[in-house]
mmCIF file of N, CA and C in Angstrom:
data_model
loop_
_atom_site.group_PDB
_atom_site.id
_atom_site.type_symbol
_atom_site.label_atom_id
_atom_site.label_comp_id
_atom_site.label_asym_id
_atom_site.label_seq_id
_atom_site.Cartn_x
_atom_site.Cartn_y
_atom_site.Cartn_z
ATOM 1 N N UNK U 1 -26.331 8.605 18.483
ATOM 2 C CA UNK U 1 -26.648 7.273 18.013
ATOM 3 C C UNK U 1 -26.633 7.244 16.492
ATOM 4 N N UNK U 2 -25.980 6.380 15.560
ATOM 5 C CA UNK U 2 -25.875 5.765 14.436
ATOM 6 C C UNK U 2 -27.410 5.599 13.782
ATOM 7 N N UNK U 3 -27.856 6.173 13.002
ATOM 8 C CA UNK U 3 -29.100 6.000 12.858
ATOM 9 C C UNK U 3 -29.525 5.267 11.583
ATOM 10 N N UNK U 4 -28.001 4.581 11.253
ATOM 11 C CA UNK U 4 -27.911 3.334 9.847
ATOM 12 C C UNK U 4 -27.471 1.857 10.502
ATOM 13 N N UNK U 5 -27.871 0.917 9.722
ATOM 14 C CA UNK U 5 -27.945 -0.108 10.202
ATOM 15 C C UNK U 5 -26.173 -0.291 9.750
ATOM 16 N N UNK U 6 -25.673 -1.170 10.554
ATOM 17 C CA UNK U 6 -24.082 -1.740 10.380
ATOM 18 C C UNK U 6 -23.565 -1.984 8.977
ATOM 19 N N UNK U 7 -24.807 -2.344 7.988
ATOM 20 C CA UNK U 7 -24.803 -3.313 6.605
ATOM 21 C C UNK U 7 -24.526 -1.862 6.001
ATOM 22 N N UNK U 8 -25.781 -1.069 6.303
ATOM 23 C CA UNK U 8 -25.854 0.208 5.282
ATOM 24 C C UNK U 8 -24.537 1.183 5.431
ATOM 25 N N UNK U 9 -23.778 1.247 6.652
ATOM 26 C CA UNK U 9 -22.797 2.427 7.116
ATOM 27 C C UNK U 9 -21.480 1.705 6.291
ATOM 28 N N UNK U 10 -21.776 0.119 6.564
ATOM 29 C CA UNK U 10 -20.151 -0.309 5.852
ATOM 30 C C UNK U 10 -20.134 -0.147 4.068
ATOM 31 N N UNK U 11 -21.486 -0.298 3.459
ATOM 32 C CA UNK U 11 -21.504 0.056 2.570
ATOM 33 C C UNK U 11 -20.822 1.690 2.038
ATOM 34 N N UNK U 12 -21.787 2.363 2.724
ATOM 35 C CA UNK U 12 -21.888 4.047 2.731
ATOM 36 C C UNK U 12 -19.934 4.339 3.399
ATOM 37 N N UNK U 13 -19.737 3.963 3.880
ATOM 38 C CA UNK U 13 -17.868 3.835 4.446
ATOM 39 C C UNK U 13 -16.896 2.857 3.084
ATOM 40 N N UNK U 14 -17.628 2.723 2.373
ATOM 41 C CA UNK U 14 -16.757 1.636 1.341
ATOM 42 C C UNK U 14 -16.389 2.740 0.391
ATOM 43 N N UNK U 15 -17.286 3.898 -0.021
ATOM 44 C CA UNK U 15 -17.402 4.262 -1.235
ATOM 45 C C UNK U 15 -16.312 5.718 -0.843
ATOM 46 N N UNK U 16 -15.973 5.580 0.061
ATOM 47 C CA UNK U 16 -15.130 7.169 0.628
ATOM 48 C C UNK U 16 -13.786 6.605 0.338
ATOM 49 N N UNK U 17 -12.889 7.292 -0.723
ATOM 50 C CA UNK U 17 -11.899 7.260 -1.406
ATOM 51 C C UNK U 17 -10.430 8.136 -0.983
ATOM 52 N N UNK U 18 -9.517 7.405 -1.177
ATOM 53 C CA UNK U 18 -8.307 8.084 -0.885
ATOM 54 C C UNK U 18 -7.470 8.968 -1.726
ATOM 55 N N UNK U 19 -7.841 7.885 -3.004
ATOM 56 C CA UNK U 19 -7.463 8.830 -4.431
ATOM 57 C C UNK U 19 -8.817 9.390 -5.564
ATOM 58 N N UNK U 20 -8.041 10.413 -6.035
ATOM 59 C CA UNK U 20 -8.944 10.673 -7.211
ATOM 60 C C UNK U 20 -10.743 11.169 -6.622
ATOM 61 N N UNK U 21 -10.279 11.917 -5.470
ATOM 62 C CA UNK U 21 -11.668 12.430 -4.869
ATOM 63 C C UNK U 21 -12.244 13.836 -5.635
ATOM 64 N N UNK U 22 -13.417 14.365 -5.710
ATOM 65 C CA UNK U 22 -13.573 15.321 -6.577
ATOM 66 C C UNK U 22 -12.640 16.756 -6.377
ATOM 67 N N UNK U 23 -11.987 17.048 -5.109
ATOM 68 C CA UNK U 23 -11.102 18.037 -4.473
ATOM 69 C C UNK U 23 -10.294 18.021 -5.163
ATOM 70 N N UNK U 24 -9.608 16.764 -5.471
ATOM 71 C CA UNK U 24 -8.551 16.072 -6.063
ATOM 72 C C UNK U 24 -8.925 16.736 -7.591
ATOM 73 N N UNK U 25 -9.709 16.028 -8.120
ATOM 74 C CA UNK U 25 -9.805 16.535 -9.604
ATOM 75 C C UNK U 25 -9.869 18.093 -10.121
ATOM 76 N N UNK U 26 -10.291 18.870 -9.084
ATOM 77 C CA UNK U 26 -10.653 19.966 -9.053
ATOM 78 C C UNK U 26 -8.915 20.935 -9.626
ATOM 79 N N UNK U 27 -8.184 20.216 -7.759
ATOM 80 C CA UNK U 27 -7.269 20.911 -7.701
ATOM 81 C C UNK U 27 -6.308 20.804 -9.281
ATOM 82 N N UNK U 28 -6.244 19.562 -9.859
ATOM 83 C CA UNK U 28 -5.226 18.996 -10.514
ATOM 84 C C UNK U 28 -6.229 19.519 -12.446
ATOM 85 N N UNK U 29 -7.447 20.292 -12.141
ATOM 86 C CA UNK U 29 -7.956 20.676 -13.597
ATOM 87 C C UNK U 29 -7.087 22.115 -13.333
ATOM 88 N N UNK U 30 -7.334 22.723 -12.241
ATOM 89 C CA UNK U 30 -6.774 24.446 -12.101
ATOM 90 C C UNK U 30 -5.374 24.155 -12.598
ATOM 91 N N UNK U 31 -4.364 23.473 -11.776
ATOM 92 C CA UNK U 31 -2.549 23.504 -11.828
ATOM 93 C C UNK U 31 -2.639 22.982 -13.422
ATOM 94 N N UNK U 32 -3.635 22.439 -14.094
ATOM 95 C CA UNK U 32 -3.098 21.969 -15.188
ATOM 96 C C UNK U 32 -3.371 23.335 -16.354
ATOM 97 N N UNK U 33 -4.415 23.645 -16.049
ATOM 98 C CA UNK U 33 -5.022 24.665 -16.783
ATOM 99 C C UNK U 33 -3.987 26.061 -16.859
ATOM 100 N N UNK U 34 -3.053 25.993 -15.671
ATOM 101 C CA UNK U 34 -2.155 27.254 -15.105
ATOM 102 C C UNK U 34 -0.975 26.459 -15.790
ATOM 103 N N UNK U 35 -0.943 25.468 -16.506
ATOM 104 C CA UNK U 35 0.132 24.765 -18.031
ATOM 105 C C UNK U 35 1.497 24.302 -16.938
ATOM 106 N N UNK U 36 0.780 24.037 -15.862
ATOM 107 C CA UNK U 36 1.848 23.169 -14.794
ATOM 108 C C UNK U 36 1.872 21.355 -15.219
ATOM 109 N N UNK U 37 3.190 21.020 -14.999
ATOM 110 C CA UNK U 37 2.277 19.394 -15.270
ATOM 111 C C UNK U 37 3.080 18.710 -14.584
ATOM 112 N N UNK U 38 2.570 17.594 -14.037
ATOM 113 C CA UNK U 38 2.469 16.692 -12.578
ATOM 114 C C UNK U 38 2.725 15.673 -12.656
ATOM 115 N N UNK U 39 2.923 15.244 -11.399
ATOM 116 C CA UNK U 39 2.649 13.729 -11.702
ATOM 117 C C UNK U 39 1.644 13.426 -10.617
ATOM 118 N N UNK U 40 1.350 12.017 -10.261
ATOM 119 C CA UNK U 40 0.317 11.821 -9.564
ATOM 120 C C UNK U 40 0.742 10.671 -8.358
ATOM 121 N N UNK U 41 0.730 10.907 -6.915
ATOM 122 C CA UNK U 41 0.927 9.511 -6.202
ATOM 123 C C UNK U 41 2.152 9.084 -6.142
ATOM 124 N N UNK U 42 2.982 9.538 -5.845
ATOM 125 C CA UNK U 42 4.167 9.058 -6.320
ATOM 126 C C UNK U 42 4.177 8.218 -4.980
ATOM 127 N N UNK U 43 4.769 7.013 -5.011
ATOM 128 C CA UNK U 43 4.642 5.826 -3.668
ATOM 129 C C UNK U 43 6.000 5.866 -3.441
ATOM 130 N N UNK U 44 7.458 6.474 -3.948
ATOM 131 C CA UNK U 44 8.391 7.005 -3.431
ATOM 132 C C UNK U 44 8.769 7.972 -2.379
ATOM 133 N N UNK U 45 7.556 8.867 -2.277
ATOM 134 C CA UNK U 45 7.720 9.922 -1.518
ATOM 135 C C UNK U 45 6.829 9.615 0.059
ATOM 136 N N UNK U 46 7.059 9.705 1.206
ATOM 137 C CA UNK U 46 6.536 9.830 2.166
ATOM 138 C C UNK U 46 4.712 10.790 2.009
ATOM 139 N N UNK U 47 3.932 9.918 2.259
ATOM 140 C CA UNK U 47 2.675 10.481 2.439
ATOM 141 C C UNK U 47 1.867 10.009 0.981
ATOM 142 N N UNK U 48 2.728 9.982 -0.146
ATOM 143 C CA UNK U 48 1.925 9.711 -1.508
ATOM 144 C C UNK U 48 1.380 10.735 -2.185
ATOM 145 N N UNK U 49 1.870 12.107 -1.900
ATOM 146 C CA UNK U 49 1.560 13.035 -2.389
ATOM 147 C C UNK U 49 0.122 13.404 -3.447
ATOM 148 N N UNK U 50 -0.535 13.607 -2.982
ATOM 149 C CA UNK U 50 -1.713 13.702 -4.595
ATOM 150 C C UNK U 50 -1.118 14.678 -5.977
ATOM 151 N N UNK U 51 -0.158 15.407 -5.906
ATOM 152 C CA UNK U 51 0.142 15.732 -7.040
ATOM 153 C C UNK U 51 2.106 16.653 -6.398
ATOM 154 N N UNK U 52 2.567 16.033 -7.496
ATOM 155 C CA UNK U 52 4.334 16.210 -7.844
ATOM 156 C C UNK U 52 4.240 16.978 -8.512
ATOM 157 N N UNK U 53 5.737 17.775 -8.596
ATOM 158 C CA UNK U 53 6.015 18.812 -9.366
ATOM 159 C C UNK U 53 7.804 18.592 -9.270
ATOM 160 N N UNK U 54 8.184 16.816 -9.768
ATOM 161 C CA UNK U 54 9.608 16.772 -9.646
ATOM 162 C C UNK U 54 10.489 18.051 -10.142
ATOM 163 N N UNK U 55 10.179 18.671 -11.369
ATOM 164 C CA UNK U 55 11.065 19.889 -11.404
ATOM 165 C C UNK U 55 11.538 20.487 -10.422
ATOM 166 N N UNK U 56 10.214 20.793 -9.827
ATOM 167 C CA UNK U 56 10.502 22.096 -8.945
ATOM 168 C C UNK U 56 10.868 21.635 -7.863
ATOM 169 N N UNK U 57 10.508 19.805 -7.182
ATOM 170 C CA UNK U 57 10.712 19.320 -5.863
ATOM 171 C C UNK U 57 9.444 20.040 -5.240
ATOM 172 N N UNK U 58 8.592 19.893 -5.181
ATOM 173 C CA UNK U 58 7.491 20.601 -4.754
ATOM 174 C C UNK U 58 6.099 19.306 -4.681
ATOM 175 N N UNK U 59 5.561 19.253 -3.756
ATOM 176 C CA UNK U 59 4.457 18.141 -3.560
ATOM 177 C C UNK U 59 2.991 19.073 -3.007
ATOM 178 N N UNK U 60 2.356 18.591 -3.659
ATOM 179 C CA UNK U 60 0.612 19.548 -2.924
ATOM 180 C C UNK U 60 -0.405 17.747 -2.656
ATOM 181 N N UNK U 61 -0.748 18.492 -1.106
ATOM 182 C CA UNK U 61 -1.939 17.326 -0.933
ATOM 183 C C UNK U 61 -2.515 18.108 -0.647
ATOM 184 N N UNK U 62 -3.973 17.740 -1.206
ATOM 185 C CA UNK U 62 -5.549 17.864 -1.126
ATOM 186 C C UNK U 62 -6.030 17.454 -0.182
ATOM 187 N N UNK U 63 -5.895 18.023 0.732
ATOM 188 C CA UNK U 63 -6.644 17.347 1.949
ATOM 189 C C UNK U 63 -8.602 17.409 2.415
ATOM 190 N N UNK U 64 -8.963 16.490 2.718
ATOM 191 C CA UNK U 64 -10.237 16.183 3.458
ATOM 192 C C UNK U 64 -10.442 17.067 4.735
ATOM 193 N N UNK U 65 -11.125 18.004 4.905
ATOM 194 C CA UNK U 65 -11.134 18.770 5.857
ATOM 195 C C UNK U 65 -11.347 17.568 7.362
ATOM 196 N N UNK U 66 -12.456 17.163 7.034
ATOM 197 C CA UNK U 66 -13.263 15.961 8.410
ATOM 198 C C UNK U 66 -11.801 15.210 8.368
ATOM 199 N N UNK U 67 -11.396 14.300 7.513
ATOM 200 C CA UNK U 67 -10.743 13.400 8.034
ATOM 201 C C UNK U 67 -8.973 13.588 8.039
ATOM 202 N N UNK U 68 -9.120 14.717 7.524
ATOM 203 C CA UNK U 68 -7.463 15.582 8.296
ATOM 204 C C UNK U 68 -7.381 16.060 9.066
ATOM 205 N N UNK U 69 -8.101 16.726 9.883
ATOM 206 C CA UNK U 69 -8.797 17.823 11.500
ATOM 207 C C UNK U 69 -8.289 19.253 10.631
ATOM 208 N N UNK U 70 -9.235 19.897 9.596
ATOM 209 C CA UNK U 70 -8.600 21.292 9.665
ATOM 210 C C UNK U 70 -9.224 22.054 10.180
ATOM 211 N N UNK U 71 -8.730 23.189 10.602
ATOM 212 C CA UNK U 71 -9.322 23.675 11.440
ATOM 213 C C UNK U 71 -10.934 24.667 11.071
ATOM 214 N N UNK U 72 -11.262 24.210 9.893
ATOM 215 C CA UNK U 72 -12.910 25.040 9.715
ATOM 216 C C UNK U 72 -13.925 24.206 9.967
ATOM 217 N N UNK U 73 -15.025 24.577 9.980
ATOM 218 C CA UNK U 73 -16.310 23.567 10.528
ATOM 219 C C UNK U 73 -16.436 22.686 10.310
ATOM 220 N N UNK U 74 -15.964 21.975 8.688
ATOM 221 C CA UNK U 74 -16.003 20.680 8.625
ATOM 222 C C UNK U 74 -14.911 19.948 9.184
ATOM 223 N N UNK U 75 -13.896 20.290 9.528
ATOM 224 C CA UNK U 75 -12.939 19.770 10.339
ATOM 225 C C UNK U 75 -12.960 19.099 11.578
ATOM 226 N N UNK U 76 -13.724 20.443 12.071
ATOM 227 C CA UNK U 76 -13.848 20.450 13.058
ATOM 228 C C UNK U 76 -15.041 19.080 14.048
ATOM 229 N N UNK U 77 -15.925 19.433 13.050
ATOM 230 C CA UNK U 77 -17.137 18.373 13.199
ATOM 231 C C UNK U 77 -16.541 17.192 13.824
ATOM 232 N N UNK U 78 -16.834 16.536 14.883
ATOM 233 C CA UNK U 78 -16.436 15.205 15.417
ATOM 234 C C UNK U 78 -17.821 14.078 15.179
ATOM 235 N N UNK U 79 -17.471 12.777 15.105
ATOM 236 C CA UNK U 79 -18.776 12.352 15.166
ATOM 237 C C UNK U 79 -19.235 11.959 16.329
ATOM 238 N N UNK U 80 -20.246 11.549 16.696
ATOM 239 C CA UNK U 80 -21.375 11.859 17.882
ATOM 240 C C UNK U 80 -21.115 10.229 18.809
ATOM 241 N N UNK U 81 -21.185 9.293 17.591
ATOM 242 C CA UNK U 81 -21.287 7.612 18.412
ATOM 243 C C UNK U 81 -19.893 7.767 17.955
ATOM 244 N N UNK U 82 -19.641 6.377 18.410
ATOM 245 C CA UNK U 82 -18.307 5.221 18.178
ATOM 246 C C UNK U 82 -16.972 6.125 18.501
ATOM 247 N N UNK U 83 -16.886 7.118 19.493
ATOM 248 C CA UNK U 83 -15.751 8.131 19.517
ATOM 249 C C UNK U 83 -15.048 7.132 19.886
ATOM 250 N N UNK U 84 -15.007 6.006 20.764
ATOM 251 C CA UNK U 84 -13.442 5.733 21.105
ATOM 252 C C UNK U 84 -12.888 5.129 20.041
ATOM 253 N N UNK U 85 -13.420 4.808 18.834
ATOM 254 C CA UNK U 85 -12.765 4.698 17.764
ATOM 255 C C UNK U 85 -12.280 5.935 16.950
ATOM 256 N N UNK U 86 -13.412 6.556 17.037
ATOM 257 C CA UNK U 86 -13.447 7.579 15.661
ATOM 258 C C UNK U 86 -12.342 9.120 16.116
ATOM 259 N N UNK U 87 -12.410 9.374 17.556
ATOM 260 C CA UNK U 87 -11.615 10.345 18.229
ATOM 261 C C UNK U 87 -10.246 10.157 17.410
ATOM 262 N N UNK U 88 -9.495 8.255 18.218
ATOM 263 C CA UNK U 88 -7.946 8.125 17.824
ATOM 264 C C UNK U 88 -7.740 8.536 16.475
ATOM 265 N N UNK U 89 -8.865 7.864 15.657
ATOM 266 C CA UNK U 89 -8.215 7.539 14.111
ATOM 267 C C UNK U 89 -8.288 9.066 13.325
ATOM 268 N N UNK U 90 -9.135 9.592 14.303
ATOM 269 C CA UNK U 90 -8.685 11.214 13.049
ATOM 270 C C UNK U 90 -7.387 11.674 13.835
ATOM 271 N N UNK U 91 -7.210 11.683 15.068
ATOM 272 C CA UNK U 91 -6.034 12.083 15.934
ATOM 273 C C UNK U 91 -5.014 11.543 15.276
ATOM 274 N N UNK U 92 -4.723 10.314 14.486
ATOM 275 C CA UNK U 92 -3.740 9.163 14.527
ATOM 276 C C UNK U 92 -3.442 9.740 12.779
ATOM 277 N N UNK U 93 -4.548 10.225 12.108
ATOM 278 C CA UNK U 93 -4.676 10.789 10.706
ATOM 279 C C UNK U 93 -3.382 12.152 10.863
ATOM 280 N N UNK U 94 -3.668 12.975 11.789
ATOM 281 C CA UNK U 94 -2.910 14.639 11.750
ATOM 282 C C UNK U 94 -1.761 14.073 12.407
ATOM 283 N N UNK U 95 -1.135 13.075 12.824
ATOM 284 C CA UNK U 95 -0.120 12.836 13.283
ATOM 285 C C UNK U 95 0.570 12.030 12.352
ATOM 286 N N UNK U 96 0.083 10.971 11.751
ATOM 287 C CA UNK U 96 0.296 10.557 10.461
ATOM 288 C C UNK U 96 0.973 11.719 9.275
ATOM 289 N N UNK U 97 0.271 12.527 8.945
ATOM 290 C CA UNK U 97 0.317 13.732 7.953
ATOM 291 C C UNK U 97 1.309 14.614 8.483
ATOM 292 N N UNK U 98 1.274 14.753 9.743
ATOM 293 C CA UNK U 98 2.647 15.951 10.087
ATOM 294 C C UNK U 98 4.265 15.125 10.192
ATOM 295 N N UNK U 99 4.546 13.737 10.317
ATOM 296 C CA UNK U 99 5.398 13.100 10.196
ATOM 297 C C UNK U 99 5.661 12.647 8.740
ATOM 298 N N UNK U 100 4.733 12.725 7.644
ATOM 299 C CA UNK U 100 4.895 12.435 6.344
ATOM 300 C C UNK U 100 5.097 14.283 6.085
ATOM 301 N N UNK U 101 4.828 15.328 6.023
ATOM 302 C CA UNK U 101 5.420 16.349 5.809
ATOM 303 C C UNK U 101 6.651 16.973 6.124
ATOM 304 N N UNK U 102 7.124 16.582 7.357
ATOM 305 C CA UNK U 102 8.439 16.655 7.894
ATOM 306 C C UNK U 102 9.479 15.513 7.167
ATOM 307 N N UNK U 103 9.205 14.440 6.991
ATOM 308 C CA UNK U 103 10.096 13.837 5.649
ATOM 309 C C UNK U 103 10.511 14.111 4.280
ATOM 310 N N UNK U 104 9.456 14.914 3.968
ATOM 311 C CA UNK U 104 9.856 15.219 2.961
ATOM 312 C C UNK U 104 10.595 17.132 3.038
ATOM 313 N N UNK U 105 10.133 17.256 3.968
ATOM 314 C CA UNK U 105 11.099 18.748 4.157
ATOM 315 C C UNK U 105 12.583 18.104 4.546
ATOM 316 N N UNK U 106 12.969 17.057 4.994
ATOM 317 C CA UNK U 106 14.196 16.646 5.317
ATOM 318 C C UNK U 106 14.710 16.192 3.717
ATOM 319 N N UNK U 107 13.918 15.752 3.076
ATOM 320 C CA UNK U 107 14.420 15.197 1.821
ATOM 321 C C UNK U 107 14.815 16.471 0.604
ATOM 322 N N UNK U 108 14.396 17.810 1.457
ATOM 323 C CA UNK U 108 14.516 19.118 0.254
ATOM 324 C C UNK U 108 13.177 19.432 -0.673
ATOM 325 N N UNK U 109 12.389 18.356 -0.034
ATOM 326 C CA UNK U 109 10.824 18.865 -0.753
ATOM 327 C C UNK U 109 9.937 20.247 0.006
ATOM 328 N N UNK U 110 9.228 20.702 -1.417
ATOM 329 C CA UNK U 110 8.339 21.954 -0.578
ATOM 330 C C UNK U 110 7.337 21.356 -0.722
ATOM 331 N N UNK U 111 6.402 21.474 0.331
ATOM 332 C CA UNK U 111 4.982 20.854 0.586
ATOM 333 C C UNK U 111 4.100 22.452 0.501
ATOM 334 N N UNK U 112 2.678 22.232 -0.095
ATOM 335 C CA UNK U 112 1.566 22.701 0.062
ATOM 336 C C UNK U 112 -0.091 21.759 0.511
ATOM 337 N N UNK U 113 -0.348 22.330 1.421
ATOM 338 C CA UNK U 113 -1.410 21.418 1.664
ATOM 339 C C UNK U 113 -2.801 22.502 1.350
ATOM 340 N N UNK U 114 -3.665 21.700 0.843
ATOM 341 C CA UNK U 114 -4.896 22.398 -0.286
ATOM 342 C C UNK U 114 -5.816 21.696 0.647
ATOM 343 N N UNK U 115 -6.719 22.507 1.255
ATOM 344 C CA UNK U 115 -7.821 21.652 2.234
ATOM 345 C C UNK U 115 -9.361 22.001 1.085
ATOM 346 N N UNK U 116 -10.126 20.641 1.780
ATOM 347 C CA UNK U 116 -11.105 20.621 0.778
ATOM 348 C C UNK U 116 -11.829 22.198 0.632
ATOM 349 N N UNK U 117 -12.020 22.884 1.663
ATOM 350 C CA UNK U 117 -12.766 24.081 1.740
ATOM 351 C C UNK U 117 -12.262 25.374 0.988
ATOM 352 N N UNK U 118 -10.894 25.170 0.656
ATOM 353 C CA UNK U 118 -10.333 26.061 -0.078
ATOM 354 C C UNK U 118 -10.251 26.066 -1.522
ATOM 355 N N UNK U 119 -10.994 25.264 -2.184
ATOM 356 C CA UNK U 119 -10.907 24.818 -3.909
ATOM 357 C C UNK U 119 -12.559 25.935 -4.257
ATOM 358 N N UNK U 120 -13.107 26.075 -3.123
ATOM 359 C CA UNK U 120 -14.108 27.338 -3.747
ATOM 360 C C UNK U 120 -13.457 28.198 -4.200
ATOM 361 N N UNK U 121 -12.535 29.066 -3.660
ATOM 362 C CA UNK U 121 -11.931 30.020 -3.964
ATOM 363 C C UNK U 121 -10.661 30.035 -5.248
ATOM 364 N N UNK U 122 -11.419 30.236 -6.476
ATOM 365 C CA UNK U 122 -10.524 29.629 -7.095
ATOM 366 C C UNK U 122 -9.027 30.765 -7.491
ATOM 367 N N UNK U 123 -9.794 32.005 -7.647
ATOM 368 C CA UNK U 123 -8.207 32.941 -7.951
ATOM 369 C C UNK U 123 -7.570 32.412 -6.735
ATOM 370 N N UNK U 124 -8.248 33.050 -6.174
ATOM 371 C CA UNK U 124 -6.928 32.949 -4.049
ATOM 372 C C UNK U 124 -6.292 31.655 -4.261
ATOM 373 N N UNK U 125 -7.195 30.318 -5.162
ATOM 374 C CA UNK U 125 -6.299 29.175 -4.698
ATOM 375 C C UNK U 125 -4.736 29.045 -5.575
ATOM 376 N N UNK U 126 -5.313 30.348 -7.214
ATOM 377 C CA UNK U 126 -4.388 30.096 -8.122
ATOM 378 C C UNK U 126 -3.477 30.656 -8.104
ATOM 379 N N UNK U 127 -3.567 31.810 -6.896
ATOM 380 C CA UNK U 127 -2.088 32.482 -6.670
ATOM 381 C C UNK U 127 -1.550 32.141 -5.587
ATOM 382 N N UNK U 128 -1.872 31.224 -5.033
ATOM 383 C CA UNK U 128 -1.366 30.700 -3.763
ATOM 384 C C UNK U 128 -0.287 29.599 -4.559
ATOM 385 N N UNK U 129 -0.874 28.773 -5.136
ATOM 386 C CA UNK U 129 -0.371 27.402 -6.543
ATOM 387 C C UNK U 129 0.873 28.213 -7.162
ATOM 388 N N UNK U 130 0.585 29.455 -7.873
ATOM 389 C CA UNK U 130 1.757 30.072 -8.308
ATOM 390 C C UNK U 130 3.019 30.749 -7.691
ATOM 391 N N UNK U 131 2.508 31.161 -6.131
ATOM 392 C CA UNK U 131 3.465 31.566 -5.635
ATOM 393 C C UNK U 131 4.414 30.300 -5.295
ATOM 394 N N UNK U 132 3.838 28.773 -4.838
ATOM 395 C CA UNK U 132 3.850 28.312 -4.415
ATOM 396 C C UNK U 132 4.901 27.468 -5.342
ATOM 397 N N UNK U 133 4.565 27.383 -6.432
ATOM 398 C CA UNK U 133 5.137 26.859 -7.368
ATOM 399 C C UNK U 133 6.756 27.928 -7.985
ATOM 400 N N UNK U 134 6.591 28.791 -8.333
ATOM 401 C CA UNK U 134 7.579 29.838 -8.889
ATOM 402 C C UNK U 134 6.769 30.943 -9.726
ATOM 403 N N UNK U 135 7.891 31.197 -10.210
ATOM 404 C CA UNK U 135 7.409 32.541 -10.565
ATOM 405 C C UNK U 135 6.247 31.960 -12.326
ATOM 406 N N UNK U 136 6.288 30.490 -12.786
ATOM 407 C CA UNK U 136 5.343 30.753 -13.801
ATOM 408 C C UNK U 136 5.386 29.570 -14.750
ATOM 409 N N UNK U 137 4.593 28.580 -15.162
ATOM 410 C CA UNK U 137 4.706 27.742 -15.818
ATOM 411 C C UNK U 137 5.488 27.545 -17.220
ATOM 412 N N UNK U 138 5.894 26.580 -17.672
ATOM 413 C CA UNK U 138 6.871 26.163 -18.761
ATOM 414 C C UNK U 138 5.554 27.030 -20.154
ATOM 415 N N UNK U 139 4.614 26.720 -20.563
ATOM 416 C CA UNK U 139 3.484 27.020 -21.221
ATOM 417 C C UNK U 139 3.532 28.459 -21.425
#
C-alpha cells in the first residue's frame, strides 16, 4: 500500500528527471576530467544519448538502475502497489532501450551503458570509459 497521499506522490514523481540527473553529472565530470569532450542529448540519435563522442561515433547512457531493470538490487526492486501499471512501464522502459541501442549499432555507433551503481567505482569506471573510448584523449 502507497503510504502518500495522490497530491504528495504526484508531487514527489514530478521532481524525478530524465536529464542532467546527479549520475549524469558525475559521469560527464570523470570523461571530462580524462580531457574527453562531448556533446550532450543529441535528439538526432535514437534514444538521446546522455553523452556523444561524434569523433569517435561512440554514445554512453547513464542509466537509472530502478527505472532501466538492471540487474543489481536497485534494479531489481519492483514496487509493491499499482503493479499493473508500474510492472508494464519498467518492462516497456528495457524494451524501449534495447531497440534504441540496436539503432544505433545499425547506424555504426558504439554504445556504452553506465548504470547508476557503477559511478562508485570510479578507476574501474575510468578504464572501462577509456577502453571504451580508444586508446586516449586529444589533451
Amino acid at each position: 500500500m502507497d503510504n502518500l497521499t495522490p497530491d504528495i506522490r504526484r508531487q514527489t514523481m514530478s521532481r524525478v528527471r530524465s536529464k542532467d540527473t546527479k549520475p549524469e553529472w558525475v559521469v560527464r565530470r570523470l570523461v571530462h576530467s580524462m580531457g574527453y569532450r562531448y556533446r550532450l542529448h543529441r535528439a538526432d540519435l535514437p534514444g538521446k544519448p546522455d553523452l556523444v563522442f561524434p569523433k569517435y561515433r561512440k554514445a554512453i547512457f547513464v542509466n537509472g538502475c530502478f527505472w532501466h531493470g538492471h540487474q543489481c538490487r536497485a534494479g531489481r526492486n519492483r514496487p509493491a502497489s499499482n503493479k499493473d501499471y508500474w510492472l508494464p512501464k519498467l518492462e516497456k522502459n528495457k524494451t524501449r532501450d534495447r531497440s534504441h541501442y540496436r539503432r544505433l549499432r545499425k547506424m555504426g555507433w558504439g554504445i556504452m551503458v553506465i548504470w547508476e551503481c557503477q559511478i562508485k567505482k570510479t578507476e574501474v569506471l575510468k578504464k572501462r570509459i577509456r577502453r571504451f573510448l580508444g586508446a586516449g584523449a586529444d589533451a
